[in-house]
Coordinates of C-alpha atoms in Angstrom, one line a residue:
X29 CA 0.0 0.0 0.0
X30 CA 2.8 2.4 0.8
X31 CA 4.6 1.6 -2.5
X32 CA 1.3 2.3 -4.4
X33 CA 1.1 5.8 -2.7
X34 CA 4.7 6.6 -3.7
X35 CA 4.0 5.5 -7.3
X36 CA 0.8 7.6 -7.5
X37 CA 2.6 10.7 -6.1
X38 CA 5.5 10.3 -8.5
X39 CA 3.0 9.9 -11.4
X40 CA 1.3 13.2 -10.3
X41 CA 4.6 15.1 -10.1
X42 CA 5.5 13.9 -13.6
X43 CA 2.1 14.9 -15.0
X44 CA 2.4 18.3 -13.4
X45 CA 5.9 18.8 -14.9
X46 CA 4.7 17.7 -18.3
X47 CA 1.8 20.1 -18.2
X48 CA 4.0 23.1 -17.3
X49 CA 6.5 22.1 -20.0
X50 CA 3.8 21.9 -22.6
X51 CA 2.1 25.1 -21.5
X52 CA 5.0 27.4 -21.0
X53 CA 7.8 26.1 -23.3
X54 CA 7.0 27.0 -27.0
X55 CA 9.4 24.3 -28.3
X56 CA 7.6 21.5 -26.3
X57 CA 4.7 20.9 -28.6
X58 CA 6.7 20.4 -31.8
X59 CA 8.9 17.9 -30.0
X60 CA 5.8 16.0 -28.8
X61 CA 4.3 16.2 -32.2
X62 CA 7.4 14.5 -33.8
X63 CA 7.1 11.8 -31.1
X64 CA 3.4 11.3 -31.9
X65 CA 2.3 12.0 -28.4
X66 CA 0.1 15.1 -29.1
X67 CA -2.7 12.9 -30.4
X68 CA -2.4 10.6 -27.4
X69 CA -2.7 13.6 -25.1
X70 CA -5.5 15.2 -27.0
X71 CA -3.6 18.4 -28.0
X72 CA -3.9 20.0 -31.4
X73 CA -0.7 20.2 -33.4
X74 CA 0.8 23.8 -33.7
X75 CA 0.8 25.4 -37.1
X76 CA 4.0 24.8 -39.1
X77 CA 6.2 27.7 -40.3
X78 CA 4.9 27.3 -43.8
X79 CA 1.4 27.6 -42.5
X80 CA 2.3 30.7 -40.6
X81 CA 3.9 32.2 -43.7
X82 CA 0.7 31.4 -45.6
X83 CA -1.3 33.1 -42.9
X84 CA 0.9 36.1 -43.0
X85 CA 0.7 36.4 -46.7
X86 CA -3.1 36.4 -46.4
X87 CA -2.9 39.4 -44.1
X88 CA -1.6 41.6 -47.0
X89 CA 1.1 44.3 -46.9
X90 CA 2.7 45.1 -43.6
X91 CA 1.3 48.0 -41.7
X92 CA 3.8 50.8 -40.9
X93 CA 4.0 54.3 -39.4
X94 CA 6.0 56.8 -41.4
X95 CA 7.7 60.2 -40.8
X96 CA 9.1 62.9 -43.0
X97 CA 12.8 63.5 -43.3
X98 CA 13.5 67.0 -42.1
X99 CA 16.6 69.3 -41.8
X100 CA 18.5 70.5 -38.8
X101 CA 21.7 72.4 -38.2
X102 CA 24.6 70.4 -36.8
X103 CA 25.4 71.9 -33.4
X104 CA 29.0 72.3 -32.1
X105 CA 28.6 72.8 -28.4
X106 CA 31.4 73.6 -26.0
X107 CA 31.3 74.0 -22.2
X108 CA 33.7 75.8 -19.8
X109 CA 33.9 76.8 -16.2
X110 CA 34.2 80.5 -15.5
X111 CA 34.6 82.8 -12.5
X112 CA 32.1 85.6 -12.0
X113 CA 32.9 89.2 -11.0
X114 CA 30.9 92.3 -10.5
X115 CA 30.3 94.7 -13.4
X116 CA 32.2 97.3 -11.3
X117 CA 33.9 97.2 -8.0
X118 CA 35.6 100.2 -6.4
X119 CA 37.8 100.2 -3.2
X120 CA 37.1 103.6 -1.6
X121 CA 40.0 105.0 0.4
X122 CA 40.5 108.0 2.6
X123 CA 41.9 111.2 1.0
X124 CA 43.3 112.7 4.1
X125 CA 44.2 112.1 7.8
X126 CA 41.4 112.7 10.2
X127 CA 38.8 111.4 12.6
X128 CA 35.5 110.1 11.4
X129 CA 32.6 112.3 12.6
X130 CA 29.8 110.8 10.6
X131 CA 29.1 107.7 8.4
X132 CA 26.3 107.0 6.0
X133 CA 27.1 103.3 5.6
X134 CA 25.4 100.1 6.5
X135 CA 27.1 96.8 6.1
X136 CA 25.7 95.1 3.1
X137 CA 23.6 98.1 2.2
X138 CA 23.1 100.0 -1.0
X139 CA 24.5 103.5 -1.7
X140 CA 23.9 105.9 -4.6
X141 CA 26.6 107.6 -6.6
X142 CA 27.5 111.0 -5.1
X143 CA 26.3 110.2 -1.6
X144 CA 28.7 111.4 1.2
X145 CA 29.5 108.1 2.9
X146 CA 32.2 109.2 5.4
X147 CA 32.7 112.7 7.0
X148 CA 36.1 113.6 8.6
X149 CA 36.6 116.3 11.1
X150 CA 36.8 119.5 9.1
X151 CA 36.8 122.5 11.5
X152 CA 40.3 123.6 10.6
X153 CA 39.6 123.4 6.9
X154 CA 36.4 125.6 7.4
X155 CA 38.4 128.2 9.2
X156 CA 41.1 128.2 6.5
X157 CA 38.4 128.6 3.8
X158 CA 36.8 131.5 5.6
X159 CA 40.2 133.2 6.1
X160 CA 41.0 132.8 2.4
X161 CA 37.7 134.3 1.4
X162 CA 38.3 137.4 3.6
X163 CA 41.8 137.8 2.0
X164 CA 40.2 137.5 -1.4
X165 CA 37.7 140.3 -0.7
X166 CA 40.6 142.6 0.5
X167 CA 42.7 141.8 -2.6
X168 CA 39.7 142.4 -4.9
X169 CA 39.1 145.8 -3.3
X170 CA 42.8 146.8 -3.5
X171 CA 43.0 145.8 -7.2
X172 CA 39.9 147.8 -8.0
X173 CA 41.3 150.9 -6.2
X174 CA 44.6 150.5 -8.1
X175 CA 42.8 150.4 -11.5
X176 CA 40.9 153.7 -10.7
X177 CA 44.1 155.4 -9.5
X178 CA 46.0 154.3 -12.6
X179 CA 43.4 156.0 -14.7
X180 CA 44.1 159.3 -13.0
X181 CA 47.9 158.8 -13.1
X182 CA 48.2 158.6 -9.3
X183 CA 49.4 154.9 -9.4
X184 CA 52.0 153.5 -11.8
X185 CA 51.2 150.5 -14.0
X186 CA 53.8 148.4 -12.1
X187 CA 52.0 149.0 -8.8
X188 CA 48.6 148.1 -10.4
X189 CA 50.0 144.8 -11.6
X190 CA 51.2 144.0 -8.1
X191 CA 47.6 144.4 -6.9
X192 CA 46.3 142.1 -9.7
X193 CA 48.9 139.5 -8.8
X194 CA 47.8 139.6 -5.2
X195 CA 44.2 139.2 -6.3
X196 CA 45.0 136.2 -8.3
X197 CA 46.9 134.6 -5.4
X198 CA 44.0 135.2 -3.1
X199 CA 41.7 133.4 -5.6
X200 CA 44.0 130.4 -5.7
X201 CA 44.1 130.4 -1.9
X202 CA 40.3 130.2 -1.8
X203 CA 40.3 127.3 -4.3
X204 CA 43.0 125.5 -2.2
X205 CA 40.9 125.9 0.9
X206 CA 37.8 124.6 -0.8
X207 CA 39.7 121.6 -2.1
X208 CA 41.1 120.8 1.4
X209 CA 37.6 121.0 2.8
X210 CA 36.3 118.7 0.1
X211 CA 38.9 116.1 1.0
X212 CA 37.3 115.8 4.4
X213 CA 34.2 114.2 2.7
X214 CA 34.3 110.8 1.1
X215 CA 31.8 110.5 -1.7
X216 CA 30.5 107.2 -3.3
X217 CA 32.1 107.1 -6.8
X218 CA 29.5 104.6 -8.1
X219 CA 26.1 103.2 -7.1
X220 CA 26.3 99.7 -5.6
X221 CA 26.4 97.5 -2.6
X222 CA 28.7 97.8 0.3
X223 CA 30.6 94.9 1.9
X224 CA 31.5 94.3 5.5
X225 CA 32.4 97.6 7.2
X226 CA 35.1 97.6 10.0
X227 CA 35.0 101.3 10.7
X228 CA 33.0 103.2 13.3
X229 CA 32.4 106.9 14.0
X230 CA 35.4 108.2 16.0
X231 CA 38.0 106.0 14.3
X232 CA 41.0 107.9 13.0
X233 CA 42.1 107.1 9.5
X234 CA 45.2 107.9 7.5
X235 CA 45.4 108.9 3.8
X236 CA 44.9 105.9 1.5
X237 CA 43.3 103.7 4.2
X238 CA 40.6 101.4 2.8
X239 CA 37.2 102.5 4.0
X240 CA 34.8 100.4 2.1
X241 CA 34.3 98.4 -1.1
X242 CA 31.3 99.3 -3.3
X243 CA 30.2 96.7 -5.8
X244 CA 27.9 97.2 -8.7
X245 CA 26.5 93.7 -9.3
X246 CA 23.6 94.6 -11.6
X247 CA 25.5 92.5 -14.1
X248 CA 27.9 89.7 -13.5
X249 CA 30.9 89.3 -15.8
X250 CA 32.2 85.8 -16.3
X251 CA 35.7 85.1 -17.4
X252 CA 36.2 81.7 -19.1
X253 CA 38.4 80.1 -21.8
X254 CA 37.4 78.4 -25.1
X255 CA 39.5 76.2 -27.4
X256 CA 41.5 78.0 -30.1
X257 CA 39.5 76.1 -32.8
X258 CA 36.5 78.3 -32.3
X259 CA 38.4 81.6 -32.5
X260 CA 36.9 82.3 -35.9
X261 CA 33.4 81.5 -34.8
X262 CA 33.0 83.4 -31.6
X263 CA 31.9 87.0 -31.6
X264 CA 30.7 89.7 -29.2
X265 CA 27.0 89.6 -28.6
X266 CA 26.8 85.9 -29.1
X267 CA 24.4 84.0 -26.8
X268 CA 25.8 81.9 -23.9
X269 CA 23.9 79.6 -21.5
X270 CA 25.1 80.2 -17.9
X271 CA 24.4 77.9 -14.9
X272 CA 25.6 78.8 -11.3
X273 CA 27.4 75.7 -10.0
X274 CA 27.0 76.3 -6.3
X275 CA 23.4 77.5 -5.8
X276 CA 21.4 75.0 -8.0
X277 CA 19.7 78.0 -9.6
X278 CA 18.0 77.7 -13.0
X279 CA 20.1 78.3 -16.1
X280 CA 20.4 81.8 -17.3
X281 CA 21.0 83.4 -20.7
X282 CA 23.8 85.9 -21.3
X283 CA 26.0 87.2 -24.0
X284 CA 29.7 87.5 -24.9
X285 CA 30.8 91.0 -24.0
X286 CA 34.6 90.9 -24.7
X287 CA 37.2 88.6 -26.4
X288 CA 40.9 88.6 -25.7
X289 CA 43.2 89.4 -28.5
X290 CA 45.8 86.7 -27.8
X291 CA 45.6 82.9 -27.6
X292 CA 47.4 81.5 -24.6
X293 CA 50.4 79.5 -25.8
X294 CA 50.5 77.1 -22.9
X295 CA 46.9 76.0 -23.0
X296 CA 45.9 76.9 -26.6
X297 CA 42.8 78.6 -25.3
X298 CA 41.3 82.1 -25.7
X299 CA 40.1 84.2 -22.8
X300 CA 36.5 85.3 -23.2
X301 CA 34.3 87.5 -21.1
X302 CA 30.6 86.9 -20.8
X303 CA 27.9 89.1 -19.3
X304 CA 24.6 88.0 -17.6
X305 CA 21.9 90.2 -16.0
X306 CA 21.4 90.0 -12.3
X307 CA 18.1 91.6 -11.9
X308 CA 17.0 89.3 -9.1
X309 CA 20.3 89.9 -7.2
X310 CA 20.9 86.2 -6.7
X311 CA 24.4 86.1 -8.2
X312 CA 27.6 87.3 -6.5
X313 CA 31.1 88.1 -7.6
X314 CA 33.5 85.2 -7.1
X315 CA 30.9 82.5 -7.9
X316 CA 31.7 79.6 -10.3
X317 CA 29.6 79.2 -13.4
X318 CA 29.2 76.6 -16.1
X319 CA 29.1 78.3 -19.5
X320 CA 27.9 76.7 -22.7
X321 CA 28.1 78.1 -26.2
X322 CA 26.5 76.5 -29.3
X323 CA 27.9 77.1 -32.7
X324 CA 25.5 76.2 -35.6
X325 CA 27.2 74.1 -38.3
X326 CA 26.2 72.5 -41.6
X327 CA 22.5 71.6 -42.2
X328 CA 22.0 67.9 -42.2
X329 CA 19.0 65.5 -42.6
X330 CA 17.0 64.9 -39.4
X331 CA 15.2 61.6 -38.9
X332 CA 13.4 60.1 -35.9
X333 CA 15.6 57.9 -33.7
X334 CA 13.2 54.9 -34.3
X335 CA 13.7 55.1 -38.0
X336 CA 17.4 54.2 -37.8
X337 CA 18.1 50.4 -38.2
X338 CA 21.3 48.5 -38.2
X339 CA 22.6 45.8 -40.5
X340 CA 26.0 44.1 -40.9
X341 CA 26.9 47.0 -43.3
X342 CA 25.9 49.8 -40.9
X343 CA 23.0 52.0 -40.2
X344 CA 20.1 52.4 -42.6
X345 CA 16.5 53.6 -42.9
X346 CA 13.5 52.3 -44.8
X347 CA 12.5 54.8 -47.4
X348 CA 8.9 54.6 -48.8
X349 CA 8.9 55.0 -52.6
X350 CA 5.8 54.2 -54.8
X351 CA 4.2 52.2 -52.0
X352 CA 7.2 50.0 -51.5
X353 CA 10.1 50.2 -49.0
X354 CA 13.8 50.5 -50.0
X355 CA 16.7 50.1 -47.7
X356 CA 18.8 53.3 -47.8
X357 CA 22.2 53.5 -46.1
X358 CA 22.9 56.5 -43.9
X359 CA 25.8 57.9 -41.9
X360 CA 25.1 59.2 -38.4
X361 CA 26.7 62.5 -37.6
X362 CA 25.0 63.6 -34.4
X363 CA 22.4 62.3 -32.0
X364 CA 19.9 64.7 -30.4
X365 CA 17.1 64.0 -27.9
X366 CA 14.4 64.0 -30.5
X367 CA 16.3 63.4 -33.8
X368 CA 19.3 61.8 -35.4
X369 CA 21.3 63.9 -37.8
X370 CA 22.5 61.8 -40.8
X371 CA 23.9 62.2 -44.3
X372 CA 23.1 60.0 -47.2
X373 CA 23.5 60.0 -51.0
X374 CA 20.1 58.4 -51.6
X375 CA 18.0 60.4 -49.1
X376 CA 16.8 64.0 -49.1
X377 CA 14.6 66.3 -47.1
X378 CA 10.9 65.6 -47.6
X379 CA 11.4 61.9 -48.2
X380 CA 9.0 59.5 -46.3
X381 CA 10.6 56.9 -44.1
X382 CA 9.3 54.1 -41.9
X383 CA 9.5 54.6 -38.1
X384 CA 7.4 51.7 -36.8
X385 CA 6.6 48.3 -38.2
X386 CA 10.1 47.6 -39.5
X387 CA 10.5 44.1 -37.9
X388 CA 9.3 42.1 -40.9
X389 CA 10.2 44.5 -43.8
X390 CA 12.3 43.4 -46.7
X391 CA 13.7 45.4 -49.5
X392 CA 11.0 46.0 -52.1
X393 CA 8.0 45.0 -49.9
X394 CA 4.7 46.8 -50.3
X395 CA 3.4 48.4 -47.2
X396 CA 0.3 50.1 -45.9
X397 CA 0.8 53.4 -44.1
X398 CA -1.4 53.6 -41.0
X399 CA -0.2 56.9 -39.6
X400 CA 2.4 59.6 -40.4
X401 CA 0.8 62.9 -39.7
X402 CA 2.5 63.5 -36.4
X403 CA 5.9 63.5 -38.1
X404 CA 4.8 66.4 -40.3
X405 CA 4.6 68.9 -37.4
X406 CA 8.3 69.5 -37.3
X407 CA 8.6 70.4 -40.9
X408 CA 8.1 73.6 -42.8
X409 CA 5.1 74.0 -45.0
X410 CA 7.2 73.6 -48.2
X411 CA 8.7 70.3 -46.9
X412 CA 5.2 69.0 -46.0
X413 CA 3.8 69.7 -49.4
X414 CA 6.8 68.1 -51.1
X415 CA 6.4 65.0 -48.9
X416 CA 2.7 64.7 -49.6

């Protein structure tokens, strides 16, 4: 009894394995058919390859989806890393020795051009100016009196010239006093943002001491280098795509503002300066930027990526001509996200090519086009009319 149970269990395992093999292995049924076991098991024999070919031939021409061959410029794109700097940056220094009596500066604040940002003690200069003005009034009166007396002959011409010289000297003394007084005030030379300020009211400064740095960052200038091979292609005003590397900000658009006149002999590169607007004030001098420049090249044929097939002889496409397909060899020059740029002696813009349904095609096969209108959207009106 125990042996019978083991035999029944083994028979069940074999039957289950046979069922799985027949159901899930495509090559199982032809093998069993050759052994003559399919009739024994009550399974219909699978159709032969000839029958399948006959069935396929009864379905008619293959159904395909087509596209139109377009045109697109071959892009030469170069990338570089550049350093940013402000449009203008001025280090403001003291013009004279003195004590700071007033400051109109805030760390990180904005100042306008012409604003008095630092005032030095100027009492002595005011006194000197007032004294010079008094001496000027006296010299002007003496010179006027001498001219009247000269007219009556009471004063010689030499004496009158002495009074004129004294008047001129008094005028120069007033100008010198006004200049000395102006040196006690430090004026912002440009409009911009201030940095960190280390001065306070009451500090004593010497001539040429650094007071503050004012930066105009309304535009950011980016210095970067390009290979010498693009020297003849690059030009001022050309568009550049700029991406800040450290902030993760969105790419920006700028332009080339200046090009160096000499190629560096060591690196064989050319120094180029780009300019990008900083209206949102998110960029700072000293930041690193990725700069990309695209140079349009020759115009090539553009085909959808799905249309390119491969054989032992290289890439090709199926061209539709008079309702039949022809294998046309192509040479791939550049791959884009939505197109492949190719060259071919037997293909031109406006030709119709197959993009889907290429699995069973043979050279000279007749096909039925099921769709192809979507491919026309990327072509000009002239190309569409020529294709249709």
